[in-house]
XYZ file of C-alpha atoms in Angstrom:
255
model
C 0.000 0.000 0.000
C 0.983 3.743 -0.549
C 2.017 5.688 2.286
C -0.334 7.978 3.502
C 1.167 10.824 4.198
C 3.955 10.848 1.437
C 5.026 14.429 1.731
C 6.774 13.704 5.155
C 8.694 10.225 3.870
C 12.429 10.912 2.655
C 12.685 12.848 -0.881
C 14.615 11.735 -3.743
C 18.364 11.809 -3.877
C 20.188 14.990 -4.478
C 22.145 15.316 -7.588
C 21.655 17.371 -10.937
C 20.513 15.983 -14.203
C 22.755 17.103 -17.516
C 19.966 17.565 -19.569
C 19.810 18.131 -23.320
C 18.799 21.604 -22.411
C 21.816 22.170 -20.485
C 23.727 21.845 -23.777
C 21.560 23.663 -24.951
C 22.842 26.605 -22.711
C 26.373 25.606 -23.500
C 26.505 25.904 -27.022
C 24.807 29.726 -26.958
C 27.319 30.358 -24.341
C 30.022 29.049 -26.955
C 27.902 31.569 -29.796
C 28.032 34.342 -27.516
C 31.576 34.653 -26.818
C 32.778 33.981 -30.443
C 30.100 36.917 -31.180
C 31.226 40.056 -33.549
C 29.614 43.625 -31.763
C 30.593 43.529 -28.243
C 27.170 45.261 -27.068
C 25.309 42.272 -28.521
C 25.544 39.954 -25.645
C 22.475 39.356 -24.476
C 21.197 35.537 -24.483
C 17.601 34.940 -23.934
C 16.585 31.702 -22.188
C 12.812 30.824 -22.237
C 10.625 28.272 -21.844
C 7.370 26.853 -20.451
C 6.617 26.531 -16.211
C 7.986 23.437 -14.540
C 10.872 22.379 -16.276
C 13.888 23.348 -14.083
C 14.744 26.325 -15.522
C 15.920 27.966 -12.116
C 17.702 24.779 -11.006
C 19.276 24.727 -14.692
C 20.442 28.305 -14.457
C 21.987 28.017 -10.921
C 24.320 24.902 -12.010
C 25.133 26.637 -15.198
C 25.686 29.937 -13.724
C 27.716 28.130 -11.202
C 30.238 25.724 -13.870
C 30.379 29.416 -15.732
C 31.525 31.130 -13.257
C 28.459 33.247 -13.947
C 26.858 35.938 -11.220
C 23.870 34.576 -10.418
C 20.531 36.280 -9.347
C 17.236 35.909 -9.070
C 14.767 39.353 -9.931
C 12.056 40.346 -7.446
C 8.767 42.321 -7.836
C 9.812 44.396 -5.315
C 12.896 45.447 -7.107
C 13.814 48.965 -7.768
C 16.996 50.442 -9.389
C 18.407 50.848 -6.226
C 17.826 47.213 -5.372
C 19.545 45.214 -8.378
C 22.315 47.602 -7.925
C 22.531 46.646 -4.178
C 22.557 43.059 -4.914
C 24.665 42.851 -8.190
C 26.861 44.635 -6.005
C 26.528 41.711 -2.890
C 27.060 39.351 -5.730
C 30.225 40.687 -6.247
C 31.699 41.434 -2.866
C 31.121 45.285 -3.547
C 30.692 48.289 -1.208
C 27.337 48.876 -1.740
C 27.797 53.254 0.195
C 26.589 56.164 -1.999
C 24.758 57.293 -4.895
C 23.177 54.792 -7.834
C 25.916 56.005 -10.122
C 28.595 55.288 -8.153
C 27.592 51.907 -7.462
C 26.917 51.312 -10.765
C 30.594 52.513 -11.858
C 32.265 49.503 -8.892
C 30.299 47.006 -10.465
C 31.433 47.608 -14.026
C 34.651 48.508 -13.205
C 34.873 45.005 -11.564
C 33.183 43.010 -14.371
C 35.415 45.236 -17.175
C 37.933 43.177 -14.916
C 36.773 39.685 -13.897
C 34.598 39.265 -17.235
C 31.854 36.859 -15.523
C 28.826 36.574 -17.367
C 25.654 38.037 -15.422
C 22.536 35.478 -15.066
C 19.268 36.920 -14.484
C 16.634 34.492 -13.097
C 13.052 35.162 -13.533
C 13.622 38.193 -15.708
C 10.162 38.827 -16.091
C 10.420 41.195 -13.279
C 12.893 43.745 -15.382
C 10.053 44.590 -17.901
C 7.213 46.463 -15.646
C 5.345 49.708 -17.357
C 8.981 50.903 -18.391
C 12.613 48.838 -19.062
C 14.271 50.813 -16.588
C 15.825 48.232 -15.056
C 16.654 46.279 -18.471
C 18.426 49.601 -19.024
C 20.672 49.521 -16.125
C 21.586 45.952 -17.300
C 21.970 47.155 -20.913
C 24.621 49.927 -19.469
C 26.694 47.561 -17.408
C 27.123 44.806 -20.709
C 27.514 47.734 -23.129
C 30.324 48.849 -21.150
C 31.931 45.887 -20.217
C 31.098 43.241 -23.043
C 30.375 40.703 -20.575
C 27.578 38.048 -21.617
C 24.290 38.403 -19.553
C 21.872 35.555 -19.297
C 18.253 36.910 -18.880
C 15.670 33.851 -18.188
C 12.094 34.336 -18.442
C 8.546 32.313 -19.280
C 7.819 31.485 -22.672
C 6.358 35.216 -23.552
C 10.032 36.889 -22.175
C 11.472 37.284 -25.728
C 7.936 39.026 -27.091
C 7.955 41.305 -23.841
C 11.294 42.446 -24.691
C 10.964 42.771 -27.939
C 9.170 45.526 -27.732
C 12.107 47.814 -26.366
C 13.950 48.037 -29.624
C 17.237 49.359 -28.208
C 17.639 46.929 -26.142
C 16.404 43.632 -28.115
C 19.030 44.717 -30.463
C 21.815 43.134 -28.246
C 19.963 40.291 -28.537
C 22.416 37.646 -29.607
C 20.751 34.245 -28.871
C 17.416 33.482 -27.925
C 17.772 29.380 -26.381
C 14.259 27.244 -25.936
C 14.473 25.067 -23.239
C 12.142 22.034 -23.921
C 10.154 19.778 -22.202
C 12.295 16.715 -20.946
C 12.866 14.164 -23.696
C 12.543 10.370 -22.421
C 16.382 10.051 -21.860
C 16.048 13.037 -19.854
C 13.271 10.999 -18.307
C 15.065 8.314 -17.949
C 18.416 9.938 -16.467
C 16.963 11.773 -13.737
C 15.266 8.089 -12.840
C 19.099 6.702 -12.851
C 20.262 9.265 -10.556
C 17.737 10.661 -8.635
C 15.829 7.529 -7.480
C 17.627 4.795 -4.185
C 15.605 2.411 -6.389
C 15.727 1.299 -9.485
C 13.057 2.463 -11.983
C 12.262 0.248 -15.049
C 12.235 1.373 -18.767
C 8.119 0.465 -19.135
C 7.906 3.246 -15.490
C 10.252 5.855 -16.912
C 8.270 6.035 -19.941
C 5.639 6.749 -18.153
C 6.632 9.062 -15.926
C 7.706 10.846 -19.197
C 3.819 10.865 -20.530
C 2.657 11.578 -17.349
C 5.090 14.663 -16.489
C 4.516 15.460 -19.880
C 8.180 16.425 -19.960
C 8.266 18.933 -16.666
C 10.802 18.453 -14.014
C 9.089 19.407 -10.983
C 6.974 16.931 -12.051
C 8.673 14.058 -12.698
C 10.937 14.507 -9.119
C 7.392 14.312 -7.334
C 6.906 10.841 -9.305
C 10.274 9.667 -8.265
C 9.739 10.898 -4.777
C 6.179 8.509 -4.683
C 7.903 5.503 -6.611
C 10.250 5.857 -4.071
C 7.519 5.876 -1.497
C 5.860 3.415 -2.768
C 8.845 0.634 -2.898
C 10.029 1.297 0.486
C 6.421 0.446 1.808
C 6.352 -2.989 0.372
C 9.965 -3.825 -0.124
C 10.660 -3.563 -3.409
C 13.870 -2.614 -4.995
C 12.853 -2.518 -8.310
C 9.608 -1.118 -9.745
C 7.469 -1.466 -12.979
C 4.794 -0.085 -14.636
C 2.449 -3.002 -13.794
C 3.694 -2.574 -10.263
C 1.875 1.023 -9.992
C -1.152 0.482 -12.627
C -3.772 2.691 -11.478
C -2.059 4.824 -9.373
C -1.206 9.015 -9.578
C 2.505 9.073 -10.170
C 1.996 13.209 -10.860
C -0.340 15.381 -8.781
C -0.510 18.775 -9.973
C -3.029 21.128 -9.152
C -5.404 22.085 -11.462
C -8.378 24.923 -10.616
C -11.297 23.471 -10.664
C -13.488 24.946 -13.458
C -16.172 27.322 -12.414
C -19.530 28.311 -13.914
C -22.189 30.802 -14.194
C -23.383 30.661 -10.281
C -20.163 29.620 -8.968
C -20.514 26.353 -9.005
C -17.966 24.263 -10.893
């Protein structure tokens, strides 16, 4: 039988997945730093909810060498400049300007590409805070990561000026089933068969989140009855993915 409270048994083992779309990441990085116009090195990276992007972005920023950040609604100028400025060990005393000028004179130095997580938060009713970005690359050539939902790249396209540095827009993609199928091999204590992973990969349809929950409850699942190695047949019937859906409501409020 399932557990039934699965959320408090042990989760799945730690470790990171090198998926396709980490190569994906690689190879723009490759583009960007072979690129012509120094001012052009921005790299887009979007793609749908629930595939890892922030866990992606953290491991690349961090093999990279990359500054790494995450954007906030709450941001203001004064706020990315602040933590840029953490980020990079940098007296964070006096006006905008003059923390903006220690920043890039440490990049112009160092050269480590910027990553921007959940960019989304940069494009409000104005750029303004794209634009403090677009001053620090411009003047320092480095490479800036700026990750986003699928709709990033349209949102910023409308600033002309600074979709123009554009040089790569990357489209991370739903997990493939050896992505699948890898994260089973070293995520999970036990071992997951091929007929199981490929579900999982249906089931998940291809998110991450989603197909670490399934390992967690396989997991689960064949530490309740002893098993060390689990099928398909072994779990027919059962929710391998729980996601929340709202349920859909009518004229009356009644769904």
């Amino acid at each position: 039988p399932a557990p039934t409270h699965p959320e408090e048994s042990t989760p799945v083992k730690k470790g990171f997945v090198m998926t396709e779309n980490f190569r994906r990441l690689a190879e723009a990085q490759a583009a960007v730093e072979r690129r012509g116009a120094r001012e052009a090195g921005l790299v887009i990276v979007k793609g749908p909810y629930g595939i890892g992007k922030s866990e992606l972005m953290e491991r690349w920023a961090a093999d990279a060498g990359a500054v790494f950040l995450r954007c906030k609604e709450t941001w203001t100028k004064r706020a990315l400049l602040d933590e840029l400025a953490d980020a990079l060990g940098l007296d964070k005393r006096g006006r905008n300007s003059e923390v903006q000028a220690r920043i890039i004179g440490r990049l112009a130095v160092d050269m480590r590409p910027m990553c921007f997580d959940e960019a989304d938060h940069l494009i409000r009713s104005t750029a303004s805070l794209l634009e403090i970005i677009r001053d620090i690359t411009d003047m320092t050539g480095v490479a800036c990561f700026l990750v986003g939902m699928q709709s990033f790249g349209n949102t910023l396209g409308r600033h002309g000026h600074i979709a123009s540095r554009v040089n790569r827009v990357v489209e991370l993609k739903r997990l493939s089933l050896a992505d699948v199928q890898q994260a089973c091999d070293k995520l999970s204590e036990v071992r997951i068969e091929p007929s199981l992973v490929e579900r999982i990969h249906a089931d998940s349809d291809g998110r991450m989140r989603l197909v670490l929950n399934a390992v967690a409850t396989i997991e689960q699942w064949a530490k309740a009855n002893g098993w060390a190695s689990v099928g398909a047949d072994a779990v027919k019937g059962k929710a391998l993915c729980v996601e929340f859906k709202p349920e859909r409501i009518v004229r009356g409020g009644q769904a």
